[in-house]
CSV table of C-alpha atoms and ligand atoms in Angstrom, one decimal:
chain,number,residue,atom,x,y,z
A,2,UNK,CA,0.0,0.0,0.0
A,3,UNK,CA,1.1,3.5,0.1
A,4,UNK,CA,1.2,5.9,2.7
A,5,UNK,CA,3.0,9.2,4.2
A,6,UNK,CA,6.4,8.4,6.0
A,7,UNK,CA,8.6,11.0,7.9
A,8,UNK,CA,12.4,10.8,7.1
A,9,UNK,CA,14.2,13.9,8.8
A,10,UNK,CA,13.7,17.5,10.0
A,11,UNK,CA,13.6,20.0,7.0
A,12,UNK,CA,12.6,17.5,4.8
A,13,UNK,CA,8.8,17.1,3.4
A,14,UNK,CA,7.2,13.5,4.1
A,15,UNK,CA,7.3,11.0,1.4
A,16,UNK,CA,5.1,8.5,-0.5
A,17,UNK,CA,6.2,5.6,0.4
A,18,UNK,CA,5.2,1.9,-0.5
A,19,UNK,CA,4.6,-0.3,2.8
A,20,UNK,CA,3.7,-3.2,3.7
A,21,UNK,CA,-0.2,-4.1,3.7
A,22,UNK,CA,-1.1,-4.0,7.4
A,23,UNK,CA,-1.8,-7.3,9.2
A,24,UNK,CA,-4.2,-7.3,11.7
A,25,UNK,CA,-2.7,-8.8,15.5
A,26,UNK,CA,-4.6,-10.1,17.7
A,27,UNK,CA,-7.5,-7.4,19.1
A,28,UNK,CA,-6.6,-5.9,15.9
A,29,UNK,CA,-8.5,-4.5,13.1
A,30,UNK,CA,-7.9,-2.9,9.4
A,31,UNK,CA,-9.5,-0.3,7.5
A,32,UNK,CA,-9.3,1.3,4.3
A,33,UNK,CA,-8.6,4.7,5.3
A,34,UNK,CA,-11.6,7.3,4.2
A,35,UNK,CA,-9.8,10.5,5.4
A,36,UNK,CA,-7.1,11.0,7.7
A,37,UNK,CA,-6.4,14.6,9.0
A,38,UNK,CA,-3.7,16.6,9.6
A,39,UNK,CA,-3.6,18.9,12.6
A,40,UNK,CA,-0.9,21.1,14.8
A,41,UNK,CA,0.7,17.9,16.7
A,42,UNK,CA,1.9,16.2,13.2
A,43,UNK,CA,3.9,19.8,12.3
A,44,UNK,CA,5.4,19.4,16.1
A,45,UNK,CA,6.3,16.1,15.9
A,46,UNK,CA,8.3,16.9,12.5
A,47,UNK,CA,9.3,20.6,13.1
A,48,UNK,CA,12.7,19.3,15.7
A,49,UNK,CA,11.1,21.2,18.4
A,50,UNK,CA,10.9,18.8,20.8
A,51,UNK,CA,8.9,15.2,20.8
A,52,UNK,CA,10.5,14.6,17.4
A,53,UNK,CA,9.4,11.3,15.8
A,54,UNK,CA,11.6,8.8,15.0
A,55,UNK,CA,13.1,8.3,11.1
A,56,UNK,CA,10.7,6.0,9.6
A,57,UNK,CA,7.6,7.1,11.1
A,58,UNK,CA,4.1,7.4,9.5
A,59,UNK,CA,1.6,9.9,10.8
A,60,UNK,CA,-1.8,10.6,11.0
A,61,UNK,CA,-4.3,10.3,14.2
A,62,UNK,CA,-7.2,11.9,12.6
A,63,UNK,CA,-8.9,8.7,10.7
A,64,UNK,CA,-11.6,6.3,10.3
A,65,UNK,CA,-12.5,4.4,7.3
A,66,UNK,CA,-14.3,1.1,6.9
A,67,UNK,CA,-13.1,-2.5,8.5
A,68,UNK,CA,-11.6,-4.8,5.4
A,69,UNK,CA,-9.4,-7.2,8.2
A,70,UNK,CA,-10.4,-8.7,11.2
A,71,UNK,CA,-8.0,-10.0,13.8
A,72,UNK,CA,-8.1,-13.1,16.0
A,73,UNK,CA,-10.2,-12.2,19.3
A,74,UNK,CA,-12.0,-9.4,17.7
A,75,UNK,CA,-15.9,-9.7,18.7
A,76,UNK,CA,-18.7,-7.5,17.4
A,77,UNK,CA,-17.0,-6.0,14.6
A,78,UNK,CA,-18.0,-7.0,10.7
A,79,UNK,CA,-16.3,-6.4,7.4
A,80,UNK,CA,-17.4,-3.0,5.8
A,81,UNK,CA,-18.8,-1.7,9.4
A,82,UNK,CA,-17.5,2.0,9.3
A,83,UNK,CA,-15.5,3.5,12.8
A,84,UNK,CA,-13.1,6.4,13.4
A,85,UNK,CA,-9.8,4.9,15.6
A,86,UNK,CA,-8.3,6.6,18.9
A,87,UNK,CA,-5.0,7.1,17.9
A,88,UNK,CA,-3.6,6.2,21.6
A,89,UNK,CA,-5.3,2.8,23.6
A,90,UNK,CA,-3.8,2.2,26.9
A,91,UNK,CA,-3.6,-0.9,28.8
A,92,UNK,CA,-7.1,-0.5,29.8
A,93,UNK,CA,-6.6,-2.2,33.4
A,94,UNK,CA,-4.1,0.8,35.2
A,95,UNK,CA,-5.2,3.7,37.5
A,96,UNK,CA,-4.6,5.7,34.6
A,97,UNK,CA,-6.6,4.2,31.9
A,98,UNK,CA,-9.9,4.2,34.3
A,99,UNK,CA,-10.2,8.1,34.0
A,100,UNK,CA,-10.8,7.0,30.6
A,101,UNK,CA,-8.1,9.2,28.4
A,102,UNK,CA,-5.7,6.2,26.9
A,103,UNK,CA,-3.0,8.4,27.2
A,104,UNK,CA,-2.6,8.5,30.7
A,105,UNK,CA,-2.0,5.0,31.1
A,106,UNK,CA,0.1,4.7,33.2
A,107,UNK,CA,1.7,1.2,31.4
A,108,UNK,CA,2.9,1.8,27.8
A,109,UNK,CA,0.4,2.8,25.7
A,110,UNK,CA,-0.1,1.6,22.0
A,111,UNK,CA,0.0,3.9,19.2
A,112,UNK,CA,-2.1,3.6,16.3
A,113,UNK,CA,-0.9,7.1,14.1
A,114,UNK,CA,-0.5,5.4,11.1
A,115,UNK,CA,-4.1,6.9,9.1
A,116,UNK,CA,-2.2,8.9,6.8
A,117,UNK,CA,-1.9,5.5,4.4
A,118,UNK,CA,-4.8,3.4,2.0
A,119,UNK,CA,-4.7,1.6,5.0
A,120,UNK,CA,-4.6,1.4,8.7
A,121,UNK,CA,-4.4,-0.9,11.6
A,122,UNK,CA,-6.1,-0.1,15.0
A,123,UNK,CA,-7.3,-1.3,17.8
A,124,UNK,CA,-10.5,-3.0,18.1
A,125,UNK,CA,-10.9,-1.4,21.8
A,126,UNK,CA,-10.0,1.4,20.8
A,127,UNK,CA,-12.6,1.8,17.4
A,128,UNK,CA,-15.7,4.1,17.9
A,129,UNK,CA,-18.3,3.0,15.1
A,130,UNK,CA,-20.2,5.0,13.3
A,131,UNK,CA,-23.9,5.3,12.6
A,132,UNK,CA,-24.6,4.3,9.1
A,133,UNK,CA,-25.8,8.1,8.9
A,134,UNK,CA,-22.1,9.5,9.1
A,135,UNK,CA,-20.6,10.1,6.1
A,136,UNK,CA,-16.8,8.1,5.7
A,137,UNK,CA,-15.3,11.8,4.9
A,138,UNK,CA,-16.5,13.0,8.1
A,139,UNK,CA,-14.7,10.2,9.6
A,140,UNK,CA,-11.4,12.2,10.2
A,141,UNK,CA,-13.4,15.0,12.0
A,142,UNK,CA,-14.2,12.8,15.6
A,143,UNK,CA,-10.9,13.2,16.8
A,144,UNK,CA,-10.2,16.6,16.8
A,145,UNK,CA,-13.9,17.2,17.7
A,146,UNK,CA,-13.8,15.2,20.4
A,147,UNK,CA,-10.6,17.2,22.4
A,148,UNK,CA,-13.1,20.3,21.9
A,149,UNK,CA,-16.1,18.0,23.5
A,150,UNK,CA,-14.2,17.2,26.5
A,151,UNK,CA,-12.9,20.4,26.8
A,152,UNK,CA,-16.8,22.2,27.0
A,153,UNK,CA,-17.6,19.3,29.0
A,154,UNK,CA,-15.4,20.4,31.7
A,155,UNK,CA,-16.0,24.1,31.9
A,156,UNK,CA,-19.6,23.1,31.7
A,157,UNK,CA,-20.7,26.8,30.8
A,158,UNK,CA,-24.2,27.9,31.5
A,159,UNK,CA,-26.1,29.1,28.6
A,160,UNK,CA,-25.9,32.6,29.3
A,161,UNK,CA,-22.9,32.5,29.8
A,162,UNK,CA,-20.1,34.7,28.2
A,163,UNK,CA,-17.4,32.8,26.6
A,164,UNK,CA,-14.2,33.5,24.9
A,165,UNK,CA,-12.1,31.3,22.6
A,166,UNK,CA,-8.9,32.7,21.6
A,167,UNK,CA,-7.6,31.2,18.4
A,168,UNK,CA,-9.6,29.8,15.8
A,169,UNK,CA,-8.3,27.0,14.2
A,170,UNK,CA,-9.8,23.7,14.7
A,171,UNK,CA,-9.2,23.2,18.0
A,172,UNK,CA,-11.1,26.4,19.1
A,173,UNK,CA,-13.8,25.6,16.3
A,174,UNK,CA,-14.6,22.8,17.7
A,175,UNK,CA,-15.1,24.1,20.9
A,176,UNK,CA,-17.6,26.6,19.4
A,177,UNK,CA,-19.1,23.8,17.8
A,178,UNK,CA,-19.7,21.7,20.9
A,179,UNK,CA,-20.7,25.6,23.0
A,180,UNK,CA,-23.4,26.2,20.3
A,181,UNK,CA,-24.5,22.3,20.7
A,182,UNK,CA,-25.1,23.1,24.2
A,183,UNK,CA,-26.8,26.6,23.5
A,184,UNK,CA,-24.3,28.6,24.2
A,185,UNK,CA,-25.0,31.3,21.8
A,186,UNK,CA,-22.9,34.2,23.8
A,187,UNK,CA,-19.6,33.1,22.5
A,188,UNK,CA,-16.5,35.7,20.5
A,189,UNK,CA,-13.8,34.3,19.0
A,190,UNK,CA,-10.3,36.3,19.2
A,191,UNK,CA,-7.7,35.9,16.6
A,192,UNK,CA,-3.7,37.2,15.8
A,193,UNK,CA,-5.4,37.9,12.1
A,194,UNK,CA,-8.5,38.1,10.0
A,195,UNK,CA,-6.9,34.7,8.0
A,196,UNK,CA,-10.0,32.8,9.6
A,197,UNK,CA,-12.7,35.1,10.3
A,198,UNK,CA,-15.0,33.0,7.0
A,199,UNK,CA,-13.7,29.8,8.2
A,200,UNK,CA,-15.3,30.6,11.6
A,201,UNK,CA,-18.6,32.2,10.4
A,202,UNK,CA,-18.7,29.4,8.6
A,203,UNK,CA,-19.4,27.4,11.7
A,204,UNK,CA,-21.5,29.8,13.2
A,205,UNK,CA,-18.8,32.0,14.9
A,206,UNK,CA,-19.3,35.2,13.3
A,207,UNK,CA,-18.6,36.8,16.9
A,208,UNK,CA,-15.0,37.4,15.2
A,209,UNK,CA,-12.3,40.1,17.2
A,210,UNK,CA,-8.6,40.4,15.6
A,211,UNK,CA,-6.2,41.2,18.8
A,212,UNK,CA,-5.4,44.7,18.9
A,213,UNK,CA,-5.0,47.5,21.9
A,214,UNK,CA,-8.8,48.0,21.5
A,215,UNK,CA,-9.5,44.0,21.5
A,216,UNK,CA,-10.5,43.7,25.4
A,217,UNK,CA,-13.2,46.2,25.1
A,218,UNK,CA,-14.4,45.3,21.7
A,219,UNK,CA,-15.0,42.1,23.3
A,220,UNK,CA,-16.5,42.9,26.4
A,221,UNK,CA,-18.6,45.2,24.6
A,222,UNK,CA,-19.7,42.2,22.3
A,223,UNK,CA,-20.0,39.5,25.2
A,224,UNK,CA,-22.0,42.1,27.6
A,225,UNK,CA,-18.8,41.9,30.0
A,226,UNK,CA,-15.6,40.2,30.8
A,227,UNK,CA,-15.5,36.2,29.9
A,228,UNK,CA,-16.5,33.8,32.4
A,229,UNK,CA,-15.0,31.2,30.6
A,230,UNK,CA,-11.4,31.5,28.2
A,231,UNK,CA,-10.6,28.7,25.9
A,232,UNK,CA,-7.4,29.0,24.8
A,233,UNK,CA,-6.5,27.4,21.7
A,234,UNK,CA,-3.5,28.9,20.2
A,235,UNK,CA,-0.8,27.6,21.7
A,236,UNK,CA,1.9,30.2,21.3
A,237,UNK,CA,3.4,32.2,24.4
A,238,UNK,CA,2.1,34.8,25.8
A,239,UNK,CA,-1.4,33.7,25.7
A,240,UNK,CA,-2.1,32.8,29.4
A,241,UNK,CA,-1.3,36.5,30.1
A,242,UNK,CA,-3.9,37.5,28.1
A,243,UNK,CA,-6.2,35.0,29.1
A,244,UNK,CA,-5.7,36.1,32.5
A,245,UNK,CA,-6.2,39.8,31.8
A,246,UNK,CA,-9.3,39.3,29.4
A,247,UNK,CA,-11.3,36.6,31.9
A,248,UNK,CA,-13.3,37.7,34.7
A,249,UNK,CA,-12.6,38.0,38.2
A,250,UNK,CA,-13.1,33.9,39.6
A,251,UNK,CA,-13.4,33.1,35.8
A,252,UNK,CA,-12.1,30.0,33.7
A,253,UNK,CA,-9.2,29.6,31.5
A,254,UNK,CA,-9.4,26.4,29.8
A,255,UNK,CA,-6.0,25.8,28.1
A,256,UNK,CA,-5.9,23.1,24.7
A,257,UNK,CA,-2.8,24.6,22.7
A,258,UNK,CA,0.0,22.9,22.6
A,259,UNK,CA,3.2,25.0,23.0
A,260,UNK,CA,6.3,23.4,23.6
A,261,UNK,CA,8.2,27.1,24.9
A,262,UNK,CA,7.6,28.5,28.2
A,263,UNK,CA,4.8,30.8,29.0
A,264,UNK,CA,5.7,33.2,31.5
A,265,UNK,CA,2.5,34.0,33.9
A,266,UNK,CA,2.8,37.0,36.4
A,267,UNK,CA,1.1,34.7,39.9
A,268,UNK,CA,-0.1,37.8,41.1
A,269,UNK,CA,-2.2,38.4,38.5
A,270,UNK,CA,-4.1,35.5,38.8
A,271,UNK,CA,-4.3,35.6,42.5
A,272,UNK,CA,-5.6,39.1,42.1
A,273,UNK,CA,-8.4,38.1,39.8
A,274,UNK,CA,-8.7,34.7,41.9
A,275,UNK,CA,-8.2,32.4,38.6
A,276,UNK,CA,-9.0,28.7,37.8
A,277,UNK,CA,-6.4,27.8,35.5
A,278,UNK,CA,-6.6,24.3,33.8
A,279,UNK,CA,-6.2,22.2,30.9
A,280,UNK,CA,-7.4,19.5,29.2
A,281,UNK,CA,-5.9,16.4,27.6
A,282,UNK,CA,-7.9,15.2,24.3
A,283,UNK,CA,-10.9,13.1,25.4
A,284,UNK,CA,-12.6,10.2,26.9
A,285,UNK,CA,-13.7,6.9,25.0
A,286,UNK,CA,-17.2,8.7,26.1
A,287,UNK,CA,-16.5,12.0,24.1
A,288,UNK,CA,-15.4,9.8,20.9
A,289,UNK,CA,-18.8,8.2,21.0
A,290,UNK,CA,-20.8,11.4,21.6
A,291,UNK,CA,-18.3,12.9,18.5
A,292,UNK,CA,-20.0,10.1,16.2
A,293,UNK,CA,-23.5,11.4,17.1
A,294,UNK,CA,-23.1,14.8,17.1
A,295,UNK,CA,-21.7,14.6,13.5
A,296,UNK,CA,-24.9,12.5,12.6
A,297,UNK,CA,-26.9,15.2,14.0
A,298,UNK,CA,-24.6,18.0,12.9
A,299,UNK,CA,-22.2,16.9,10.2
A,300,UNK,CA,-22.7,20.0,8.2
A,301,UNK,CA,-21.5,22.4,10.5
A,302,UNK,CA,-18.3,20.5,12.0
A,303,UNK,CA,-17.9,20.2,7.8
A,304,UNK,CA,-17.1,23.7,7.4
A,305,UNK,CA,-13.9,23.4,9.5
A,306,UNK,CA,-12.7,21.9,6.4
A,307,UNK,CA,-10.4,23.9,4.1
A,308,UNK,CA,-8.9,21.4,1.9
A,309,UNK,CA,-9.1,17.5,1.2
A,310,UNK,CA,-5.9,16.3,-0.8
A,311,UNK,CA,-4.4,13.0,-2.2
A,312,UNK,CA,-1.3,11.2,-1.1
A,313,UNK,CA,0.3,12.9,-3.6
A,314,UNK,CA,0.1,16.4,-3.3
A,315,UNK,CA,-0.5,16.2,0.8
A,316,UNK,CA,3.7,16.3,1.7
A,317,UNK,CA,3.5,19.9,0.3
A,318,UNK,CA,0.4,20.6,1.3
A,319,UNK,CA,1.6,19.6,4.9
A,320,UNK,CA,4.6,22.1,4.3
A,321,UNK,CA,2.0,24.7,3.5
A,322,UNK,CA,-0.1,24.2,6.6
A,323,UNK,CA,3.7,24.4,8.5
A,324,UNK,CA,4.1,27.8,6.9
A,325,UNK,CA,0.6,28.9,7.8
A,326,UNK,CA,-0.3,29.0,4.3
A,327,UNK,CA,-4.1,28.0,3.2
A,328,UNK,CA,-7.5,28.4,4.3
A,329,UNK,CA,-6.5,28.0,8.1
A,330,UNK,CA,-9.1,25.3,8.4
A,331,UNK,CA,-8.3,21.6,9.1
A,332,UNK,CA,-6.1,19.7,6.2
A,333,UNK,CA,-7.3,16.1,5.3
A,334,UNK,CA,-6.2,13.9,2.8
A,335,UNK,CA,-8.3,11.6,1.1
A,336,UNK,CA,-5.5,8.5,-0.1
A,337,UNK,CA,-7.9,7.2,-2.8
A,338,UNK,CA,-8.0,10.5,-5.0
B,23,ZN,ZN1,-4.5,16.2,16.3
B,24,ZN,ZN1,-3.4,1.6,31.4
């Protein structure tokens, strides 16, 4: 089969030919529908830290329909349609029982391989799909469901006033999962107006580009200061801000992922009496609710969706995304165009 395979730092992935994946015992295979491509995979190549071994395929964004069945496997049936966790845990350990695989506290298996025809994962790890979700929208649980846990957790009330500073997927899909809940009082800040369609696109035309007059513009817009912050940017500096644009006892919610120091004044947030936290991707339960929000709501989470690509033209379409070139939105690539 073909797939995407990281060689070295500087260097754009390359269509590779692999071997057909086997399934191992609790194992299955699909033929990948879409795999997408997201800020982690641009980490994991950029030599900043976490660097992935020579050799490596990526993608951890997928789903796609079952073509192998290993031995042990129960319940699953050639041609049933599921979306993978990229990470399953030992499922026995203190850590797997909050439910997030990657806290395991044992090794943890990885199953980033979707950016390839085709893809082996774990059987307990595979959410399945209702018939009613579309295969392209496959890609789209996994990086919906880190915004589902995320809302889940700061549990907003629906008046509430809600910021989400950066909108790239990761914040889109917070907004997503804010308006599922009816949370309509919601303003998206941004370093630039690059994804002010993408967002309005998904509902979020609520739309401030930072500037000295940002803090007012937004708590003009929200009717005050945010009780709740989401911040999805992931670059430093941005828990300063948070802290200065939240609310006295309000939320910040943090779901970037910056691998550089991010100097916070602790007096700042003790003077506004902060919660600070973050969240780490998602339950098993927030994969599951993923697949029936996109049956319900596929459309929307759709419009996150700036550009679906083959194996062929996706290394320099991954270089593009690393530049910040593009429509902002998420990247998939689609390995049977
Ligand atoms: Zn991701
Ligand atoms: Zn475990």
């Amino acid at each position: 089969m073909r797939g995407l395979v990281f060689n070295a730092v500087g260097k754009p992935l390359e269509v590779a030919s692999l071997p057909d994946p086997e399934p191992a015992e609790g194992e299955l295979v699909i033929r990948v529908s879409r795999c997408g491509v997201c800020g982690t995979d641009l980490h994991a190549t950029s030599g900043h830290g976490m660097t992935l071994p020579a050799g490596s395929q990526l993608g951890h964004e997928y789903g796609g329909e079952v073509v192998a069945i290993g031995k042990g496997v129960e319940g699953w049936r050639i041609g049933d349609h599921l979306s993978a966790l990229p990470v399953v845990g030992c499922g026995h350990c203190e850590g797997c029982r909050t439910g997030i695989d990657i806290l395991c506290n044992n090794q943890w298996q990885g199953y980033g391989g979707g950016l390839a025809e085709y893809a082996k994962v774990s059987a307990r790890g595979a959410t399945r799909l209702p018939q009613t979700v579309s295969l392209v929208d496959s890609a789209l649980v996994e990086p919906l469901a880190v915004g589902c846990r995320a809302v889940r957790l700061a549990n907003p009330e629906k008046d509430a006033r809600v910021l989400i500073i950066g909108p790239g997927p990761i914040g889109l899909s917070v907004l997503f999962w804010l308006r599922r809940r009816g949370v309509e009082n919601v303003v998206l800040l941004a370093s630039s107006g690059r994804r002010r369609d993408l967002a309005a696109g998904m509902g979020g035309t609520r739309f401030v580009v930072e500037s000295d007059g940002a803090k007012e513009d937004i708590q003009t817009i929200l009717g005050g200061a945010p009780d709740v912050v989401f911040e999805a940017a992931g670059v430093p500096g941005v828990f300063g801000r948070a802290v200065d644009l939240v609310k006295p006892q309000g939320l910040i919610m943090g779901l970037g992922f910056c691998m550089q120091p991010d100097p916070i004044v602790p007096a700042m947030n003790l003077m506004k009496d902060v919660t600070m936290r973050w969240s780490i991707i998602y339950t098993r339960e927030d994969y599951a609710a993923c697949a029936d929000a996109l049956a319900a709501e596929g459309y929307l989470a759709r419009a996150m969706v700036t550009e679906t690509v083959g194996l062929d033209a996706a290394p320099a379409a991954f270089e593009q995304f690393r530049k910040g070139i593009g429509g902002g939105g998420k990247l998939l690539v689609d390995p049977w165009i």
